[in-house]
Coordinates of C-alpha atoms in Angstrom, one line a residue:
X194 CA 0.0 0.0 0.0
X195 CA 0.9 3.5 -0.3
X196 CA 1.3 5.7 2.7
X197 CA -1.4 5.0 4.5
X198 CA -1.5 7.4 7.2
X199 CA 0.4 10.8 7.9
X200 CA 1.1 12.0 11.7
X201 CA 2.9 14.9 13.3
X202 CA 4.1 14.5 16.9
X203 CA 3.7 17.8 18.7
X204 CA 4.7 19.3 22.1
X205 CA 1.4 19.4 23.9
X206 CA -1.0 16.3 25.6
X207 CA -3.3 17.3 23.0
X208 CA -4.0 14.8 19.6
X209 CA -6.0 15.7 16.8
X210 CA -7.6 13.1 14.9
X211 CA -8.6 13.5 11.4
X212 CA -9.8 9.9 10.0
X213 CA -12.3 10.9 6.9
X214 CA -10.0 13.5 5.1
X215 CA -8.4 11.1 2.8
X216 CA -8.7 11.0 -1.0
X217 CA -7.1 7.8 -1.6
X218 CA -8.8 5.0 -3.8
X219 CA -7.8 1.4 -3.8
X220 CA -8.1 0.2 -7.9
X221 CA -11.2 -1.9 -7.0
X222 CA -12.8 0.4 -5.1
X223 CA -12.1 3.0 -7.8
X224 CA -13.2 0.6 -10.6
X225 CA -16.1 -0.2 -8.9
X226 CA -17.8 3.6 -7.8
X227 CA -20.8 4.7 -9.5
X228 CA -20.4 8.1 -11.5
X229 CA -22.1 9.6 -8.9
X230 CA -19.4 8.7 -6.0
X231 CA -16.0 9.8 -8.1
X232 CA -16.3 13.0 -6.9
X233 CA -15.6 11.6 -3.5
X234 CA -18.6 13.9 -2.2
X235 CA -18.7 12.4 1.7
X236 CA -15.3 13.6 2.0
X237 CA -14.8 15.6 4.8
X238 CA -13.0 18.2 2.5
X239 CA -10.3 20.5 3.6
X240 CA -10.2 19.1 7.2
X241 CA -5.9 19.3 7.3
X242 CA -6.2 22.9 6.2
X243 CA -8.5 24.5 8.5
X244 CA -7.0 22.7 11.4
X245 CA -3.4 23.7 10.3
X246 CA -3.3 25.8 13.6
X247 CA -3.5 22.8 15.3
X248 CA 0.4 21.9 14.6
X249 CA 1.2 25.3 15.5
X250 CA -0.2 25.5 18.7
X251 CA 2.4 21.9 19.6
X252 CA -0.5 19.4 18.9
X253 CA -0.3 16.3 17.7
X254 CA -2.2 15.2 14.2
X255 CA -2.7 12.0 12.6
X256 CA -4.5 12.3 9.1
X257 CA -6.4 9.1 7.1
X258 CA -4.6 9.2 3.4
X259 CA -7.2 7.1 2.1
X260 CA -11.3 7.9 1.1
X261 CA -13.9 6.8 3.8
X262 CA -14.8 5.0 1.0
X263 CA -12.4 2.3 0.7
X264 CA -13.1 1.9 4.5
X265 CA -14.4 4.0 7.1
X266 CA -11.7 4.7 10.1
X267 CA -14.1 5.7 12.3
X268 CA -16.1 2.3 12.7
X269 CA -14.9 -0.7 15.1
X270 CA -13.5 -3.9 13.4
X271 CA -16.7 -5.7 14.0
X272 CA -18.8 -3.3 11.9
X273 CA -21.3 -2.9 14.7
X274 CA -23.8 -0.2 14.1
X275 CA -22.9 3.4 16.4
X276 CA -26.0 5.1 15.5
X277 CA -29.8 4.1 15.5
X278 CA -31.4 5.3 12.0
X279 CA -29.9 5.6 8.9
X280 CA -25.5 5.8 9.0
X281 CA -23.1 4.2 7.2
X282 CA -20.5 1.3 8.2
X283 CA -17.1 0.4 8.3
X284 CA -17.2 -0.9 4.2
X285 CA -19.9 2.0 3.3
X286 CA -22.6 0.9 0.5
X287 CA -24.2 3.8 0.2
X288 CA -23.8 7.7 -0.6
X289 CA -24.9 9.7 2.3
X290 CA -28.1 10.3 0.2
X291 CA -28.6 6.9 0.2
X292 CA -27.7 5.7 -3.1
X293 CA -25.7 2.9 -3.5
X294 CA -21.9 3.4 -3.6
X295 CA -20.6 0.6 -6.1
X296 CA -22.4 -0.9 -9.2
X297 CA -23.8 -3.9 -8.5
X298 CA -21.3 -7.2 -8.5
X299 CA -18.4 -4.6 -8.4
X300 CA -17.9 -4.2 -4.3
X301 CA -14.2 -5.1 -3.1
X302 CA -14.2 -9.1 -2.7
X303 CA -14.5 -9.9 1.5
X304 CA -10.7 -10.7 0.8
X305 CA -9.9 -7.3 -0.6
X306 CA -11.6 -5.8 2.3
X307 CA -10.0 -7.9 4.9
X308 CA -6.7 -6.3 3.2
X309 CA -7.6 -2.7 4.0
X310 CA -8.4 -3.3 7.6
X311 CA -5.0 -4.7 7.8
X312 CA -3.2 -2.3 5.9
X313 CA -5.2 1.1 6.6
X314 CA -7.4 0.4 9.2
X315 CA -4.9 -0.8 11.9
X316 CA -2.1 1.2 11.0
X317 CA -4.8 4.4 12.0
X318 CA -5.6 3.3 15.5
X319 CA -2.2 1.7 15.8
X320 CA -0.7 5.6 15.4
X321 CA -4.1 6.6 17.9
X322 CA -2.9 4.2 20.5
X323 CA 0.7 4.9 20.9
X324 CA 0.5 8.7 20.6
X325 CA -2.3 8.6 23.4
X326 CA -0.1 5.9 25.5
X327 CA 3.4 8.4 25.2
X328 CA 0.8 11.3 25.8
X329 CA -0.5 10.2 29.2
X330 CA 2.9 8.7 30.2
X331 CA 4.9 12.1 29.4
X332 CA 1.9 14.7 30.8
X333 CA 0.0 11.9 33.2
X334 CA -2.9 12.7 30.8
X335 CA -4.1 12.9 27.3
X336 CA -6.3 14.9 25.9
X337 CA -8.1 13.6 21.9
X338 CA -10.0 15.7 19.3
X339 CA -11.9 13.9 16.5
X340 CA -12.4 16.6 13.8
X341 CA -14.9 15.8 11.3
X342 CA -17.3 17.8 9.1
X343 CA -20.5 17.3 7.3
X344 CA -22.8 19.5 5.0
X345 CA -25.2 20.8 6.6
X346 CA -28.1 19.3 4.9
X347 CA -28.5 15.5 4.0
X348 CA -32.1 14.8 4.8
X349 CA -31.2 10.7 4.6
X350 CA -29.4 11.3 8.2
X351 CA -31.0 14.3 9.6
X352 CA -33.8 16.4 9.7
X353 CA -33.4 19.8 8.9
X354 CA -30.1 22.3 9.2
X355 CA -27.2 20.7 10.8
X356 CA -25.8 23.4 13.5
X357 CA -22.6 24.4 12.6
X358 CA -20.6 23.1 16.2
X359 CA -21.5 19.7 16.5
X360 CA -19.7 18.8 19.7
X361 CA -19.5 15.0 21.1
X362 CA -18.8 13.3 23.7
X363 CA -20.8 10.1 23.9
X364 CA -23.3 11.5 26.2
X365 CA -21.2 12.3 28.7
X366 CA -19.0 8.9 28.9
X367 CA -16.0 9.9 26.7
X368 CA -14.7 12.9 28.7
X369 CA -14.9 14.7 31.9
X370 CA -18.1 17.1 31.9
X371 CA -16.2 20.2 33.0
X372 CA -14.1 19.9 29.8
X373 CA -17.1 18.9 27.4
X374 CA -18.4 22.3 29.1
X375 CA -15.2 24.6 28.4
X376 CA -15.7 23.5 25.1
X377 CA -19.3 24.1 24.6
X378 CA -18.8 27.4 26.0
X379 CA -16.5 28.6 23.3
X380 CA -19.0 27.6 20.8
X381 CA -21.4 29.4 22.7
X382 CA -20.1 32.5 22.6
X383 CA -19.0 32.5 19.2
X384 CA -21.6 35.1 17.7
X385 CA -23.3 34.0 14.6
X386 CA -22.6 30.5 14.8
X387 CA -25.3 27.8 16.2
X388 CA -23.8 24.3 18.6
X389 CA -25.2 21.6 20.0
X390 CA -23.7 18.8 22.4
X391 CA -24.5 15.1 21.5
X392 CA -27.1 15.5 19.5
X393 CA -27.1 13.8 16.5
X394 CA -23.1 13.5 16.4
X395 CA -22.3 12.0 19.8
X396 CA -18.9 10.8 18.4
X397 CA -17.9 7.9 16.5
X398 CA -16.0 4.9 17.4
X399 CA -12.6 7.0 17.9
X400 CA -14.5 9.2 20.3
X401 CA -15.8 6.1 22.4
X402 CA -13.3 3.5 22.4
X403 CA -10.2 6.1 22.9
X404 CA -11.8 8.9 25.7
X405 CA -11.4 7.0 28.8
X406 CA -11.7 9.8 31.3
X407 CA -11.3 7.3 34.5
X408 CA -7.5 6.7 32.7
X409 CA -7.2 10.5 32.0
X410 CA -7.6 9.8 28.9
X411 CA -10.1 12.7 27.1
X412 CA -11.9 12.7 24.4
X413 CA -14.2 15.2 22.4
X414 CA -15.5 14.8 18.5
X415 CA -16.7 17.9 16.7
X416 CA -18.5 17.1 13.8
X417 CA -18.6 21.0 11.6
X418 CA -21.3 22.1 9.1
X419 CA -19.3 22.5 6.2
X420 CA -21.0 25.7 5.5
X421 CA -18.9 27.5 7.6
X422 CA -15.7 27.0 5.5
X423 CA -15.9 26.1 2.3
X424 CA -19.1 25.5 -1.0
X425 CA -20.6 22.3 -0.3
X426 CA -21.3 22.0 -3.1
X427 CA -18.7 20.3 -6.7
X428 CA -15.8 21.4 -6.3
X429 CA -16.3 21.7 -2.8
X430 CA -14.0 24.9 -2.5
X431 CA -12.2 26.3 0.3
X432 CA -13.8 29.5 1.5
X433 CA -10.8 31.4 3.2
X434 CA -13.1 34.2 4.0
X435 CA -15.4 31.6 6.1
X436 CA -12.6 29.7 7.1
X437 CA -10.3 32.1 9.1
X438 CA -13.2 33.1 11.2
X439 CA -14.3 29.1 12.1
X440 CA -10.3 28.6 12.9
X441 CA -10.8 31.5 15.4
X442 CA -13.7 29.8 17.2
X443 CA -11.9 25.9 16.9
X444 CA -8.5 27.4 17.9
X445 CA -10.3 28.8 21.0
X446 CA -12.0 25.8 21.5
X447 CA -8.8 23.6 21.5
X448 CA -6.7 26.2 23.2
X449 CA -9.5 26.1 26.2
X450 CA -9.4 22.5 26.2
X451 CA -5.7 22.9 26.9
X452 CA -6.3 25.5 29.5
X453 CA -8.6 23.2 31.4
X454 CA -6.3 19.8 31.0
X455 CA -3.4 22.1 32.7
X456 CA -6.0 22.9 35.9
X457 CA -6.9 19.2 36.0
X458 CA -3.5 18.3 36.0
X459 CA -1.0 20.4 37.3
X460 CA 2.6 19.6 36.6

C-alpha cells in the first residue's frame, strides 16, 4: 500500500484526529464507484487545512490518506452499528443520500476488504494508540480531538439544518463534563454560529473507544457544518473568507481545552 497514514508528533497532551479526510482510492474500489461517488462527495473536504493551527499550537495530528470510502476509520473492526437510524458502516454501500456506492457485482471481494483493515485500518488506530499511550505517560494525561465535518443538509441522516458546532462526547461517557463544558462554551459565545452537544453527532468509534476519562484519557469529536468553511457543493471549494473566522472559534476551543487539562492536571 501506499502511505497510509500521515502523523505529526507535537509538544502538547493534546492529539487531533482527522480519520475521513483522505482522498485515496484502492483500484477496486475505484473501478467499482458509481459516476455519482467519483467525486468523492462524503469527504470531509479540507479538514488538514483549516486545522493547520493545530500543529502550530504543539499538537499532535494523525491524518487518514485514504477515502472513507475504501473503509471507514471511524467504525470498530466488527462493523457494529454506532447510531440508530440511517448511518453508514465500516465498508460503506451507500452515498450519504442513500444511493448505492458501487455498481452492482463490483464491491471489493471480502478478501480485498480484509486487506484494507490490515493495511489502513490498523495502521490508523495503531498511530491513535501509541500517541495517546506516550501522551499520558509524558503529561500523566491525554487529551483527543476527532475533527470531522459534514454538510449541513443531507435529509437521509437528519432532519433539517445541521448546527454548525456539533460537539460529542458520547453523552457524557467519553470525557470529563467540565471539559465537554469549556468546550461548549466557546461555541457558545461564538456570535453567529449555532452548537449543539450530543445531538445527533455524539462521536464515533474514535471518540468512544479512545476517551477514557477514568485513565485520563479525554476525548471530544466535533462534527462541523461544512458551511462554515468552504461551498458544499462540486468542487467543494475552500472559502478562506469563512474559514479564518471558524479557525478563530476551533483554535479557542482547542486552546481552552488545553487550559482546562493544565487545571486538572498540574505539573
Amino acid at each position: 500500500m501506499d502511505k497510509v497514514v500521515s502523523f505529526h508528533q507535537g509538544t502538547l497532551p493534546l492529539l487531533v484526529s482527522i480519520p475521513h479526510a483522505g482522498l485515496r482510492l484502492t483500484p477496486a474500489v475505484e473501478a467499482g464507484l458509481v459516476d455519482e461517488a467519483r467525486g468523492l462527495p462524503d469527504t470531509d473536504w479540507h479538514i488538514p487545512r483549516l486545522y493547520a493551527f493545530a500543529r502550530e499550537l504543539g499538537a499532535s495530528v494523525v491524518v487518514g490518506e485514504y477515502s472513507r470510502f475504501v473503509i471507514d476509520l471511524n467504525r470498530p473492526e466488527d462493523d457494529q452499528p454506532l447510531y440508530a437510524g440511517a448511518t453508514t458502516g465500516l465498508f460503506p454501500a451507500t452515498l450519504f443520500e442513500g444511493q448505492p456506492l458501487f455498481k452492482a457485482g463490483l464491491e471489493p471481494s471480502a478478501a480485498e476488504r480484509a486487506g484494507y483493515l490490515e493495511a489502513i485500518w490498523r495502521p490508523y488506530h495503531d498511530t491513535l494508540t501509541g500517541e495517546l499511550a506516550r501522551l499520558r505517560e509524558q503529561f500523566g494525561y491525554a487529551l483527543l480531538w476527532d475533527a470531522h465535518s459534514i454538510r449541513s443538509v443531507i435529509p437521509h441522516l437528519f432532519d433539517g439544518t445541521l448546527p454548525d458546532f456539533n460537539i460529542g462526547t458520547f453523552n457524557g461517557a467519553s470525557c470529563d463534563a467540565a471539559l465537554a463544558e469549556r468546550v461548549r462554551a466557546v461555541a457558545a459565545g461564538a456570535q453567529g454560529y449555532s452548537h449543539v452537544l450530543n445531538g445527533r453527532f455524539k462521536g464515533g468509534h474514535i471518540t468512544r473507544h479512545y476517551g477514557a476519562p477514568a485513565n485520563n484519557v479525554h476525548a471530544v469529536q466535533m462534527e462541523l457544518a461544512q458551511c462554515n468553511y468552504m461551498e458544499e457543493v462540486a468542487p467543494f471549494t475552500y472559502r478562506d473568507d469563512l474559514a479564518q473566522l471558524t479557525q478563530r472559534v476551533l483554535e479557542q476551543m482547542l486552546v481552552a481545552m488545553l487550559g482546562w487539562g493544565r487545571e486538572r492536571y498540574p505539573a
